[in-house]
C-alpha atoms as one frame of an Amber mdcrd trajectory, in Angstrom:
protein
  45.384  46.236 -76.928  43.487  44.717 -79.847  40.602  42.464 -78.821  40.465
  39.172 -80.694  36.793  38.340 -81.343  37.657  34.660 -81.341  38.818  34.890
 -77.732  35.458  36.397 -76.838  33.695  33.511 -78.584  35.724  31.036 -76.542
  34.280  32.566 -73.381  30.896  31.102 -74.368  32.224  27.722 -73.217  33.561
  26.510 -69.885  37.043  25.053 -69.583  35.901  21.402 -69.227  34.038  21.761
 -72.526  37.187  23.074 -74.175  39.152  20.106 -72.819  36.507  17.788 -74.302
  37.060  19.388 -77.697  40.843  19.516 -77.454  41.634  15.951 -76.385  39.446
  14.270 -73.726  37.439  12.037 -76.063  39.579  11.364 -79.169  37.032   8.848
 -80.493  34.248  11.458 -80.668  33.518  13.558 -83.738  33.639  16.797 -81.756
  37.146  16.092 -80.386  40.293  17.205 -82.208  42.495  14.683 -80.398  45.413
  17.092 -80.174  47.093  15.359 -77.230  47.086  12.009 -75.452  44.247  12.429
 -72.932  46.314  11.247 -69.943  49.918  11.801 -70.999  49.749  14.947 -73.102
  50.311  17.500 -70.288  47.773  19.894 -71.770  45.692  20.942 -68.751  46.311
  21.802 -65.102  46.022  19.292 -62.295  44.449  19.499 -58.824  47.342  21.507
 -57.363  46.143  24.609 -59.218  44.034  26.927 -57.064  41.829  29.461 -58.842
  41.905  32.617 -56.736  38.917  34.431 -58.230  36.365  31.890 -59.498  33.739
  34.634 -59.580  35.516  36.171 -62.589  34.413  33.291 -64.777  36.131  32.406
 -68.036  39.433  33.999 -69.037  41.150  33.464 -72.390  44.419  34.804 -73.767
  47.640  34.147 -75.641  50.427  32.637 -73.568  53.541  34.549 -72.626  55.911
  32.570 -70.420  58.674  33.352 -67.962  60.752  31.587 -65.338  61.766  32.984
 -61.962  64.523  31.570 -59.789  66.888  32.604 -57.045  69.108  35.595 -57.787
  72.298  34.538 -59.561  75.225  37.012 -59.811  76.458  35.073 -62.852  73.238
  35.749 -64.786  71.581  39.137 -64.516  70.505  39.634 -68.125  66.736  39.703
 -67.609  64.458  41.894 -65.510  60.739  42.231 -64.863  60.836  44.928 -67.561
  61.541  42.183 -70.104  58.435  40.309 -68.970  56.347  43.467 -69.387  57.764
  44.060 -72.865  56.957  40.480 -73.888  53.349  40.895 -72.706  52.919  44.237
 -74.471  54.443  42.913 -77.716  51.566  40.463 -78.195  49.103  43.315 -78.630
  46.214  41.060 -77.592  44.957  39.683 -74.262  47.723  37.683 -72.577  47.767
  34.962 -69.948  51.202  35.025 -68.332  52.568  31.605 -67.350  55.125  31.878
 -64.539  57.392  28.967 -63.671  58.863  29.263 -60.174  62.105  27.290 -60.527
  63.173  27.259 -56.908  63.965  24.782 -54.127  60.675  23.600 -52.650  61.513
  24.884 -49.162  61.811  28.372 -50.665  59.167  28.087 -53.370  56.428  27.415
 -50.828  57.278  30.753 -49.128  57.711  32.845 -52.268  54.979  35.489 -52.579
  55.808  36.299 -56.202  53.864  38.835 -58.320  52.073  40.911 -55.700  49.911
  43.988 -56.188  52.477  46.259 -57.849  53.665  43.713 -60.396  50.151  42.535
 -61.216  48.974  46.119 -61.732  51.816  46.694 -64.203  51.017  43.443 -66.000
  47.362  44.387 -66.349  48.269  47.731 -67.907  50.622  45.956 -70.337  47.799
  43.686 -71.576  47.633  40.755 -69.181  44.188  39.312 -68.353  45.359  36.437
 -66.170  48.369  34.734 -64.605  49.139  31.101 -63.849  52.052  30.576 -61.471
  53.052  27.214 -60.009  53.906  28.716 -56.625  52.210  31.073 -54.180  51.635
  34.804 -54.307  50.495  37.531 -51.944  48.268  40.633 -52.014  45.309  38.610
 -53.275  42.915  41.159 -51.740  44.764  44.012 -53.452  44.786  42.214 -56.808
  41.097  41.222 -56.801  39.806  44.641 -58.048  42.099  44.377 -61.081  39.714
  41.727 -62.507  42.629  39.486 -63.498  42.279  35.752 -63.053  45.032  34.292
 -60.884  45.868  30.585 -60.628  48.364  29.683 -57.899  49.466  26.921 -55.552
  48.389  29.045 -52.593  49.195  32.249 -50.748  51.981  33.479 -48.499  52.834
  36.865 -47.003  56.463  37.465 -48.010  59.449  36.558 -50.171  63.208  36.965
 -50.526  65.289  38.012 -53.509  64.583  36.389 -56.844  65.310  37.051 -60.515
  63.953  36.435 -64.006  65.773  33.524 -65.625  63.936  33.228 -68.942  61.236
  34.877 -71.025  59.160  33.114 -73.681  60.626  29.647 -73.390  58.656  26.444
 -72.860  57.556  25.880 -69.256  55.541  23.369 -67.236  53.103  24.454 -64.513
  50.715  22.179 -62.602  51.281  19.390 -65.121  50.549  21.612 -68.146  53.328
  22.267 -70.654  53.008  25.674 -72.311  54.819  27.274 -75.247  54.628  31.004
 -76.029  51.737  31.917 -78.298  49.447  29.042 -77.354  45.870  29.774 -76.302
  45.065  29.465 -72.598  41.441  28.973 -71.522  40.692  28.950 -67.792  37.857
  29.197 -65.302  37.078  27.875 -61.812  37.973  24.349 -63.010  41.567  25.228
 -63.917  43.212  25.792 -67.302  43.741  24.105 -70.680  46.009  25.039 -73.588
  45.956  24.453 -77.344  47.769  25.839 -80.422  46.527  29.180 -81.709  46.490
  27.682 -85.221  43.404  25.597 -84.378  41.352  28.262 -82.601  38.670  28.321
 -85.306  38.318  24.535 -85.178  38.055  24.595 -81.393  35.260  27.162 -81.573
  33.405  25.184 -84.248  33.645  21.923 -82.315  32.712  23.613 -79.022  29.583
  25.107 -80.579  28.583  21.668 -81.842  29.263  20.057 -78.460  27.330  22.744
 -76.599  24.200  22.156 -78.688  24.608  18.387 -78.427  24.904  18.436 -74.634
  22.076  20.936 -74.175  19.779  18.632 -76.147  20.888  15.516 -74.241  20.488
  17.145 -70.826  17.073  18.513 -71.811  15.964  14.982 -72.674  17.241  13.688
 -69.329  15.384  16.389 -67.412  12.154  15.446 -69.155  12.125  11.811 -67.978
  12.431   9.846 -64.758  12.460   6.510 -66.533  15.804   4.820 -65.815  15.718
   2.780 -69.010  15.190   5.960 -70.998  18.060   7.669 -69.145  20.317   4.727
 -69.960  19.267   4.936 -73.596  20.017   8.676 -73.720  23.449   8.141 -72.176
  24.214   5.036 -74.245  27.607   5.144 -75.916  28.881   7.984 -73.792  29.638
   6.598 -70.326  29.418   2.857 -71.055
């Protein structure tokens, strides 16, 4: 697996900072304004639970798949096809898994346990986001793969792969194959791989800007001075 130095650079910044650069403040010079801040469906919502916050920042190229109930009329895809899609990227991958199931089943579906996650890691996966539960979280922890889920459950029934590398939506975030996924204990954000250099440049600028502003705030207890420092930002 070839390591992309730009992905390593992105790990210098937390996920909220990346959201600030991608779309949060479209009127600011450091923001690319790639999506509508509220309506763009470009980051995960509060339903997403980060299983291993201690792992810190994880960045990779998106591979997507959809799981649903087994269907005898469609048996064209297997987990092997998911593995092949991950390996084909040749760089660190964040797998996005849509669980397209009835809610009464989805909430009990412990998809992608220890065996599947071990295989994914060996194929090049550094993290997984799945909009349902999983199991074996203690077994998966030593793999050092970030895992974002709706929760945990102990078992599952029979399911099947319904699609690989098609657009999906998980936790309010719409993802297409090949997009960049950046995630940490705050959740995840996505953006097109074509703007990765711009995101890094803007994030470096924002990091220096915020470090300077927060340093100035730490150095004073004068409320008027604090208001002056924050002027124009949270008016």
